CSV table of C-alpha atoms in Angstrom, one decimal:
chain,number,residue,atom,x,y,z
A,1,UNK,CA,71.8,-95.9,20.3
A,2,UNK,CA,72.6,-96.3,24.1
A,3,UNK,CA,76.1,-96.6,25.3
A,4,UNK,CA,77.3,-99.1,27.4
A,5,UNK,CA,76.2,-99.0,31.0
A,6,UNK,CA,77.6,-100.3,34.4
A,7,UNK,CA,75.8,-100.7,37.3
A,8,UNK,CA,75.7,-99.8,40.6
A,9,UNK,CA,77.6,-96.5,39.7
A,10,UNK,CA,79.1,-96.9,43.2
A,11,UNK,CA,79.0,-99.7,46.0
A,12,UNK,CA,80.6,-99.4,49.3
A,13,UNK,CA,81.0,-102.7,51.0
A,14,UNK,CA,82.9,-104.1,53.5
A,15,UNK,CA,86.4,-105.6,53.8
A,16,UNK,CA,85.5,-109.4,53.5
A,17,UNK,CA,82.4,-109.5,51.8
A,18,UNK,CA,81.7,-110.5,48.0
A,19,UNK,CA,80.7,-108.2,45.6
A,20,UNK,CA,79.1,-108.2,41.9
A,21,UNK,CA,79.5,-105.6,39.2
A,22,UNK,CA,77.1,-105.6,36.0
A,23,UNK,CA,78.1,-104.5,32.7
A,24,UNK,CA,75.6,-104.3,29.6
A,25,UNK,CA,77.8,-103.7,26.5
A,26,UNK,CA,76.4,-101.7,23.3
A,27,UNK,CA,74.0,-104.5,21.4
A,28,UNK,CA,75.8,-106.5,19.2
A,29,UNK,CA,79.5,-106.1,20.3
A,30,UNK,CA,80.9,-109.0,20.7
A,31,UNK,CA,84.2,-108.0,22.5
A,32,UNK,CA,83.9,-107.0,26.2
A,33,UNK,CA,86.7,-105.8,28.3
A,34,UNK,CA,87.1,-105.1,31.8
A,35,UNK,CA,89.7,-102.6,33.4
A,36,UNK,CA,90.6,-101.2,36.8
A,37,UNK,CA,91.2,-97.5,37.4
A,38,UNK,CA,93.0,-96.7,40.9
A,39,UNK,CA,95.2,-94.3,41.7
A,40,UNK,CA,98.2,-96.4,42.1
A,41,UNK,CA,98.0,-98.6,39.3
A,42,UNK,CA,96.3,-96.2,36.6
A,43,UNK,CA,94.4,-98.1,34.2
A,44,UNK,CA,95.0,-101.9,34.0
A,45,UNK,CA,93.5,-104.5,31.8
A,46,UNK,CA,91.7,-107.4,33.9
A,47,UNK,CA,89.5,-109.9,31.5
A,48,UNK,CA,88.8,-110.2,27.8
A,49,UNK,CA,85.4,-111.9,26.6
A,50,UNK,CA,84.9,-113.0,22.8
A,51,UNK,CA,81.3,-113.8,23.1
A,52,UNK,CA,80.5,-116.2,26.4
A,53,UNK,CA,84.5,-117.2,26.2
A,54,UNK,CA,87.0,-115.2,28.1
A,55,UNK,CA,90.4,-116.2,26.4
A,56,UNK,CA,92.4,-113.8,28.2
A,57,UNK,CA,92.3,-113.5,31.6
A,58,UNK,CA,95.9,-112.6,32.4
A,59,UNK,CA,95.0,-108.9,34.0
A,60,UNK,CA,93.0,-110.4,37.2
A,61,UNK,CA,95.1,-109.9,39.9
A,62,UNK,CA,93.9,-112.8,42.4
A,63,UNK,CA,91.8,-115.7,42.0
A,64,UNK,CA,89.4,-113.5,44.3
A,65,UNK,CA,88.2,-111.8,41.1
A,66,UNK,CA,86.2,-114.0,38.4
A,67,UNK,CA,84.1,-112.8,35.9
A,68,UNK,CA,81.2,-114.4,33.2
A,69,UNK,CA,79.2,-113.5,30.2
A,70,UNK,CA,76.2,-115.1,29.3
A,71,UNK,CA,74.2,-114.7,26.4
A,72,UNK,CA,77.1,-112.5,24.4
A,73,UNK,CA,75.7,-109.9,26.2
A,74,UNK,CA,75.8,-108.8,30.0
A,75,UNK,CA,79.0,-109.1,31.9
A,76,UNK,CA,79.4,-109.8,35.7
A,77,UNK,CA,82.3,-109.3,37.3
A,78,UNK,CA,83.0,-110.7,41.4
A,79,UNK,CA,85.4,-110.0,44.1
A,80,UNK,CA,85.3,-112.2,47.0
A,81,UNK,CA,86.5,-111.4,50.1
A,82,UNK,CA,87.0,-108.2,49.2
A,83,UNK,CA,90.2,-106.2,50.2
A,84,UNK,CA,91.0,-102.6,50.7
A,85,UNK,CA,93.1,-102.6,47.9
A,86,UNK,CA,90.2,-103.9,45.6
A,87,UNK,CA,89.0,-99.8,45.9
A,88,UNK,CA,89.2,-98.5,42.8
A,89,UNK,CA,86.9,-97.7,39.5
A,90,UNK,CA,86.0,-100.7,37.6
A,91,UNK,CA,85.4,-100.5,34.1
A,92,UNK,CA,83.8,-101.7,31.1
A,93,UNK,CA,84.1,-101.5,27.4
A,94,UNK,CA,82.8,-103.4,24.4
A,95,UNK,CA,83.6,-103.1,20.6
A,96,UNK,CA,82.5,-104.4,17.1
A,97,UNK,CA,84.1,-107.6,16.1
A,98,UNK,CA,83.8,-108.3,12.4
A,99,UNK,CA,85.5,-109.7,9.4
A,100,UNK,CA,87.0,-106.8,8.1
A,101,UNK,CA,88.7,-105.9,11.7
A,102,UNK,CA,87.5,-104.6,15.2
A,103,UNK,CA,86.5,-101.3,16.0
A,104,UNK,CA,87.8,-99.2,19.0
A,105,UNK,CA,86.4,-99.6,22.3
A,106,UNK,CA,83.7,-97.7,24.1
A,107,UNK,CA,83.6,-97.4,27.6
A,108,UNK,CA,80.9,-97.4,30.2
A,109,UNK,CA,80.9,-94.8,33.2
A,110,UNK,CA,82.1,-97.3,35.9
A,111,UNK,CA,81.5,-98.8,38.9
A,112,UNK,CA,83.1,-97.1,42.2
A,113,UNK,CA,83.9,-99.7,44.6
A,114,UNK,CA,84.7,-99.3,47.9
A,115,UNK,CA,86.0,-101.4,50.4
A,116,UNK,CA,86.0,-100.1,54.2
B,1,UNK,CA,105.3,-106.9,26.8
B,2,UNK,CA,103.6,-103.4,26.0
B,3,UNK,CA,104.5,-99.8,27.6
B,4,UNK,CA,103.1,-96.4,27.1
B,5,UNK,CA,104.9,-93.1,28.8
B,6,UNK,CA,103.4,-90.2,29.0
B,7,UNK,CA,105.5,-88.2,30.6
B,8,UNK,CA,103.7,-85.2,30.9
B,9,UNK,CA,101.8,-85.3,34.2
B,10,UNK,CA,100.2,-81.8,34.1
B,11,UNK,CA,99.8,-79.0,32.0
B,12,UNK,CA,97.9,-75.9,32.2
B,13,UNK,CA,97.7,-73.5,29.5
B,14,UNK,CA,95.7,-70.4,28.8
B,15,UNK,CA,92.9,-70.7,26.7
B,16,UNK,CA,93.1,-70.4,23.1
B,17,UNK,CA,96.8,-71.8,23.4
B,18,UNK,CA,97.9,-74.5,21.1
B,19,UNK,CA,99.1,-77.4,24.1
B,20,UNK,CA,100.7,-80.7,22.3
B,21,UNK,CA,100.2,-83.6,24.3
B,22,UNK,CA,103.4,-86.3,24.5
B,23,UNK,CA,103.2,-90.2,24.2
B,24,UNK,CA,106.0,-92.4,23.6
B,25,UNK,CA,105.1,-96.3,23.4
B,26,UNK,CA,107.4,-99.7,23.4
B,27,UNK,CA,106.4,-102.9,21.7
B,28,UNK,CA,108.6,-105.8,19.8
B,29,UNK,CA,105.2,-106.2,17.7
B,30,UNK,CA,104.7,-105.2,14.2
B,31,UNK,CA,101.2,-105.1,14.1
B,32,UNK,CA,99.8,-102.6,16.5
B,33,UNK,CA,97.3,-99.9,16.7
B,34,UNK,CA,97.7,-96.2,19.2
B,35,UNK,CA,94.1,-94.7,21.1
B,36,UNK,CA,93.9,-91.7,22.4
B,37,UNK,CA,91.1,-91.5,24.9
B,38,UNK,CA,89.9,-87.8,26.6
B,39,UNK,CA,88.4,-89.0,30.8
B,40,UNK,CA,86.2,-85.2,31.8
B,41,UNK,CA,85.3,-84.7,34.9
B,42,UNK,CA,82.3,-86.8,34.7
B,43,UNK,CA,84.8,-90.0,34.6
B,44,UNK,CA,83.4,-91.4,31.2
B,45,UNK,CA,86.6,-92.6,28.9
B,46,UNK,CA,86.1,-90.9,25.2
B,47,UNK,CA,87.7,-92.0,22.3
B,48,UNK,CA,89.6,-89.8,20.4
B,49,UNK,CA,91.5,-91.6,17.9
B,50,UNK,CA,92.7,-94.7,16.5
B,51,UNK,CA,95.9,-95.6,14.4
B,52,UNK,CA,97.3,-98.4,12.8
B,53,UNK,CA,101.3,-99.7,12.8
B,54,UNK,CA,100.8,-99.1,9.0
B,55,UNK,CA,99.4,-95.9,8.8
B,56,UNK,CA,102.0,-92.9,9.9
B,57,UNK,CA,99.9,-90.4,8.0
B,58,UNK,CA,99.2,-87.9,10.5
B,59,UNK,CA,95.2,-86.6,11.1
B,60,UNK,CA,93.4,-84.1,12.0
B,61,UNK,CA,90.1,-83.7,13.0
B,62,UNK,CA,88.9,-80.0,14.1
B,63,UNK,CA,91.4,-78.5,16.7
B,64,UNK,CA,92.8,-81.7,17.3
B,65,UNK,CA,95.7,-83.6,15.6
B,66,UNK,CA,98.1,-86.2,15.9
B,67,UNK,CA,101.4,-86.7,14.8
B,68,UNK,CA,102.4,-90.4,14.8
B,69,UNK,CA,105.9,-91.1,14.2
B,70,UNK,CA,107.9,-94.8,14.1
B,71,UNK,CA,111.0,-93.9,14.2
B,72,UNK,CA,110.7,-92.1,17.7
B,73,UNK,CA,107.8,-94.5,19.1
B,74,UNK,CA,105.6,-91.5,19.3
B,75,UNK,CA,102.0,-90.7,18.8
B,76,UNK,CA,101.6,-86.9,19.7
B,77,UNK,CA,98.4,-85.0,20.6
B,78,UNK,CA,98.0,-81.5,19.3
B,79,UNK,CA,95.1,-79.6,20.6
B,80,UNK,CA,95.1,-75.8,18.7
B,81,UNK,CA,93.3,-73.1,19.8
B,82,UNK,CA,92.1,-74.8,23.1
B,83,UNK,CA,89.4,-74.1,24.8
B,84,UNK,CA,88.2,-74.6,28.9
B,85,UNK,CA,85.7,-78.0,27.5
B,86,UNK,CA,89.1,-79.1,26.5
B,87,UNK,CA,90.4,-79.8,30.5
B,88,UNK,CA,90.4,-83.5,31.1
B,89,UNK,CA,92.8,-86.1,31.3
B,90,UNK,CA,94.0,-87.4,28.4
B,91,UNK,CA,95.6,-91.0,28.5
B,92,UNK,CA,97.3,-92.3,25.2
B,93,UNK,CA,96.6,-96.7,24.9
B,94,UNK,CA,98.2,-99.1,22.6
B,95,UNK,CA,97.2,-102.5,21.8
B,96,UNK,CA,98.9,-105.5,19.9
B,97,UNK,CA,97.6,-107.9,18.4
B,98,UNK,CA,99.5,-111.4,18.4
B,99,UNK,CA,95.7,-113.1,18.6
B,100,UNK,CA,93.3,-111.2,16.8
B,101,UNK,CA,90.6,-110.2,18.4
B,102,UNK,CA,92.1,-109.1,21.4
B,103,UNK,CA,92.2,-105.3,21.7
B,104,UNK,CA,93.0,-105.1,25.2
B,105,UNK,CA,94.6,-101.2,25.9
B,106,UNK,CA,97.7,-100.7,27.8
B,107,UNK,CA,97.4,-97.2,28.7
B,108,UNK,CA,99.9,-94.9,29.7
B,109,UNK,CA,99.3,-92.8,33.3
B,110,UNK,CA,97.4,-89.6,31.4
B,111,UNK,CA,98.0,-85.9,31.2
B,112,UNK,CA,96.0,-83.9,33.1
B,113,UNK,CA,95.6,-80.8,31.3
B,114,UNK,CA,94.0,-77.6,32.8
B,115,UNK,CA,92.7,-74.9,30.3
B,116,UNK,CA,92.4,-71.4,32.4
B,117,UNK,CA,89.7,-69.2,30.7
Protein backbone atom coordinates (compact mmCIF):
# COMPACT_ATOMS: atom_id res chain seq x y z
CA UNK A 1 0.00 0.00 0.00
CA UNK A 2 1.34 3.55 -0.35
CA UNK A 3 3.75 4.95 2.23
CA UNK A 4 3.36 8.03 3.87
CA UNK A 5 3.93 11.12 1.82
CA UNK A 6 4.98 14.83 2.57
CA UNK A 7 4.44 17.50 0.52
CA UNK A 8 6.11 20.06 -1.11
CA UNK A 9 9.39 17.83 -1.06
CA UNK A 10 11.09 21.26 -0.81
CA UNK A 11 9.96 24.97 -0.24
CA UNK A 12 12.19 27.86 -0.14
CA UNK A 13 10.67 30.85 1.42
CA UNK A 14 11.61 33.87 2.93
CA UNK A 15 12.87 34.97 6.38
CA UNK A 16 9.48 36.36 7.83
CA UNK A 17 6.92 34.67 6.02
CA UNK A 18 4.56 31.69 7.06
CA UNK A 19 4.76 28.45 5.82
CA UNK A 20 2.65 25.11 5.67
CA UNK A 21 3.89 21.58 5.41
CA UNK A 22 1.33 18.51 4.53
CA UNK A 23 1.65 15.16 5.76
CA UNK A 24 -0.72 12.23 4.61
CA UNK A 25 0.09 9.21 7.03
CA UNK A 26 -0.36 5.47 5.82
CA UNK A 27 -4.50 4.81 6.00
CA UNK A 28 -5.57 3.90 9.19
CA UNK A 29 -2.55 4.83 11.56
CA UNK A 30 -3.68 6.61 14.07
CA UNK A 31 -0.38 7.88 15.56
CA UNK A 32 1.35 10.69 13.65
CA UNK A 33 4.67 12.22 14.54
CA UNK A 34 6.53 15.11 13.44
CA UNK A 35 10.41 15.56 13.61
CA UNK A 36 13.05 18.00 12.50
CA UNK A 37 16.36 16.93 10.83
CA UNK A 38 19.12 19.77 10.77
CA UNK A 39 22.51 19.48 10.90
CA UNK A 40 22.99 20.92 14.29
CA UNK A 41 20.36 19.42 16.11
CA UNK A 42 20.12 15.89 14.33
CA UNK A 43 16.87 14.46 14.56
CA UNK A 44 14.41 15.94 17.23
CA UNK A 45 10.96 15.11 18.09
CA UNK A 46 8.45 18.14 17.62
CA UNK A 47 4.48 16.97 17.97
CA UNK A 48 2.66 13.81 18.68
CA UNK A 49 -1.06 13.31 17.39
CA UNK A 50 -3.39 10.36 18.76
CA UNK A 51 -6.07 10.88 16.24
CA UNK A 52 -7.20 14.87 15.90
CA UNK A 53 -5.52 15.32 19.62
CA UNK A 54 -1.93 16.20 19.95
CA UNK A 55 -1.11 15.32 23.66
CA UNK A 56 2.42 15.89 23.35
CA UNK A 57 3.63 18.86 22.09
CA UNK A 58 6.79 19.37 24.13
CA UNK A 59 9.38 19.09 20.94
CA UNK A 60 8.15 22.52 19.19
CA UNK A 61 10.65 24.81 19.84
CA UNK A 62 8.65 28.31 19.66
CA UNK A 63 5.17 29.08 19.71
CA UNK A 64 5.97 30.10 15.84
CA UNK A 65 5.40 26.39 15.10
CA UNK A 66 1.72 24.81 15.46
CA UNK A 67 0.45 21.96 13.93
CA UNK A 68 -3.37 20.16 13.39
CA UNK A 69 -4.89 17.02 12.26
CA UNK A 70 -8.17 16.75 11.04
CA UNK A 71 -10.05 13.84 10.10
CA UNK A 72 -7.32 11.28 11.88
CA UNK A 73 -5.75 11.65 8.76
CA UNK A 74 -3.67 14.57 7.03
CA UNK A 75 -1.31 16.59 9.24
CA UNK A 76 -0.35 20.24 8.77
CA UNK A 77 2.34 21.65 10.23
CA UNK A 78 3.13 25.91 10.28
CA UNK A 79 5.96 28.13 10.99
CA UNK A 80 5.22 31.66 11.13
CA UNK A 81 7.56 34.24 10.70
CA UNK A 82 9.88 32.03 9.60
CA UNK A 83 13.55 32.14 10.79
CA UNK A 84 16.83 31.05 9.35
CA UNK A 85 17.25 28.66 11.80
CA UNK A 86 13.71 26.99 10.96
CA UNK A 87 16.07 25.41 7.66
CA UNK A 88 16.04 22.06 8.13
CA UNK A 89 14.16 18.69 6.89
CA UNK A 90 10.88 18.27 8.43
CA UNK A 91 9.50 14.95 8.89
CA UNK A 92 6.74 12.77 9.17
CA UNK A 93 5.86 9.34 10.50
CA UNK A 94 2.70 7.42 11.40
CA UNK A 95 2.15 3.99 13.04
CA UNK A 96 -0.56 1.40 13.91
CA UNK A 97 -2.14 1.98 17.26
CA UNK A 98 -4.03 -1.02 18.48
CA UNK A 99 -5.00 -3.00 21.53
CA UNK A 100 -2.34 -5.45 21.57
CA UNK A 101 0.50 -2.46 21.31
CA UNK A 102 1.77 0.02 18.59
CA UNK A 103 3.84 -0.81 15.76
CA UNK A 104 7.06 1.04 14.75
CA UNK A 105 6.95 4.07 12.81
CA UNK A 106 7.22 4.69 9.09
CA UNK A 107 8.55 7.73 7.80
CA UNK A 108 7.72 9.96 4.89
CA UNK A 109 10.50 11.42 2.53
CA UNK A 110 10.40 15.05 4.03
CA UNK A 111 9.91 18.35 3.45
CA UNK A 112 13.14 20.60 2.81
CA UNK A 113 12.53 23.96 4.06
CA UNK A 114 14.38 26.75 3.42
CA UNK A 115 14.48 30.00 4.81
CA UNK A 116 16.63 32.88 2.98
CA UNK B 1 14.86 12.24 30.20
CA UNK B 2 16.06 9.87 27.24
CA UNK B 3 19.77 9.76 25.53
CA UNK B 4 21.18 7.71 22.69
CA UNK B 5 25.19 7.94 21.86
CA UNK B 6 26.37 6.72 19.01
CA UNK B 7 29.63 7.37 19.05
CA UNK B 8 30.77 6.19 16.00
CA UNK B 9 30.55 9.10 13.57
CA UNK B 10 32.09 7.39 10.38
CA UNK B 11 33.13 4.23 9.25
CA UNK B 12 34.27 3.00 6.06
CA UNK B 13 34.98 -0.52 5.40
CA UNK B 14 35.75 -2.58 2.35
CA UNK B 15 33.08 -4.49 0.96
CA UNK B 16 32.27 -7.80 2.12
CA UNK B 17 33.64 -6.71 5.62
CA UNK B 18 31.67 -7.63 8.63
CA UNK B 19 31.33 -3.51 10.31
CA UNK B 20 29.37 -3.61 13.86
CA UNK B 21 27.63 -0.53 14.43
CA UNK B 22 27.75 0.96 18.26
CA UNK B 23 24.73 2.43 20.28
CA UNK B 24 24.68 3.01 23.88
CA UNK B 25 21.30 4.48 25.37
CA UNK B 26 20.24 6.08 29.05
CA UNK B 27 16.80 5.95 30.41
CA UNK B 28 15.51 5.56 34.35
CA UNK B 29 12.38 3.77 32.56
CA UNK B 30 11.65 0.20 32.65
CA UNK B 31 9.48 -0.15 29.92
CA UNK B 32 11.26 0.87 26.70
CA UNK B 33 11.73 -0.30 23.21
CA UNK B 34 15.39 0.32 20.81
CA UNK B 35 14.90 1.18 16.62
CA UNK B 36 17.32 0.97 14.43
CA UNK B 37 16.53 3.00 11.36
CA UNK B 38 18.96 2.91 7.86
CA UNK B 39 18.57 7.06 6.02
CA UNK B 40 20.19 6.20 1.95
CA UNK B 41 20.98 8.68 0.08
CA UNK B 42 17.61 9.30 -1.15
CA UNK B 43 16.87 10.73 2.62
CA UNK B 44 13.90 8.25 3.30
CA UNK B 45 14.24 6.94 7.17
CA UNK B 46 13.99 2.81 7.01
CA UNK B 47 13.23 0.74 9.75
CA UNK B 48 15.34 -1.78 10.59
CA UNK B 49 14.44 -3.23 13.81
CA UNK B 50 12.50 -3.00 16.92
CA UNK B 51 13.17 -4.38 20.50
CA UNK B 52 11.47 -4.47 23.67
CA UNK B 53 13.08 -3.71 27.48
CA UNK B 54 11.98 -7.44 27.92
CA UNK B 55 13.33 -9.05 25.16
CA UNK B 56 17.45 -9.26 25.20
CA UNK B 57 17.31 -12.20 22.80
CA UNK B 58 19.46 -11.08 20.15
CA UNK B 59 18.14 -11.34 16.18
CA UNK B 60 19.09 -11.72 13.12
CA UNK B 61 17.60 -11.13 10.01
CA UNK B 62 19.90 -11.84 6.71
CA UNK B 63 23.37 -10.07 7.12
CA UNK B 64 22.11 -8.03 9.73
CA UNK B 65 22.03 -8.61 13.57
CA UNK B 66 21.77 -7.08 16.79
CA UNK B 67 23.10 -7.68 19.89
CA UNK B 68 21.07 -6.00 22.76
CA UNK B 69 22.57 -6.00 26.03
CA UNK B 70 21.14 -4.37 29.61
CA UNK B 71 23.67 -4.59 31.53
CA UNK B 72 25.87 -2.26 29.24
CA UNK B 73 22.84 -0.03 27.85
CA UNK B 74 23.69 -1.28 24.48
CA UNK B 75 21.85 -2.26 21.33
CA UNK B 76 24.65 -3.14 18.74
CA UNK B 77 24.30 -3.31 14.83
CA UNK B 78 26.15 -6.04 13.13
CA UNK B 79 26.12 -5.86 9.37
CA UNK B 80 28.21 -9.28 7.92
CA UNK B 81 29.42 -9.56 4.71
CA UNK B 82 28.51 -5.95 3.70
CA UNK B 83 27.90 -4.82 0.63
CA UNK B 84 28.09 -0.99 -1.28
CA UNK B 85 23.69 -0.87 -0.96
CA UNK B 86 24.71 -1.13 2.59
CA UNK B 87 26.30 2.84 2.73
CA UNK B 88 23.87 5.05 4.59
CA UNK B 89 23.50 6.49 7.82
CA UNK B 90 22.40 4.44 10.28
CA UNK B 91 20.83 6.23 13.46
CA UNK B 92 19.88 3.95 16.54
CA UNK B 93 16.18 5.60 18.49
CA UNK B 94 14.70 4.69 21.73
CA UNK B 95 11.44 5.47 23.03
CA UNK B 96 9.69 5.14 26.58
CA UNK B 97 6.70 4.78 27.26
CA UNK B 98 5.43 6.41 30.64
CA UNK B 99 1.83 7.16 28.57
CA UNK B 100 1.17 4.56 26.17
CA UNK B 101 0.75 5.49 23.05
CA UNK B 102 3.45 7.78 22.71
CA UNK B 103 6.32 6.34 20.63
CA UNK B 104 8.08 9.45 20.07
CA UNK B 105 12.10 8.41 18.98
CA UNK B 106 14.94 9.96 20.55
CA UNK B 107 17.57 9.29 18.12
CA UNK B 108 21.08 9.24 18.57
CA UNK B 109 23.40 11.46 15.87
CA UNK B 110 23.89 8.34 13.25
CA UNK B 111 26.84 6.53 11.83
CA UNK B 112 27.60 7.28 8.54
CA UNK B 113 29.05 4.28 7.18
CA UNK B 114 30.79 4.12 3.70
CA UNK B 115 31.18 0.58 1.97
CA UNK B 116 34.11 0.91 -0.74
CA UNK B 117 33.49 -1.71 -3.56
Amino acid sequence: GAGVSQSPSNKVTEKGKDVELRCDPISGHTALYWYRQSLGQGLEFLIYFQGNSAPDKSGLPSDRFSAERTGGSVSTLTIQRTQQEDSAVYLCASSLVWAGGINEQYFGPGTRLTVT
Amino acid sequence: AQKVTQAQTEISVVEKEDVTLDCVYETRDTTYYLFWYKQPPSGELVFLIRRNSFDEQNEISGRYSWNFQKSTSSFNFTITASQVVDSAVYFCALSAHPNFGNEKLTFGTGTRLTIIP
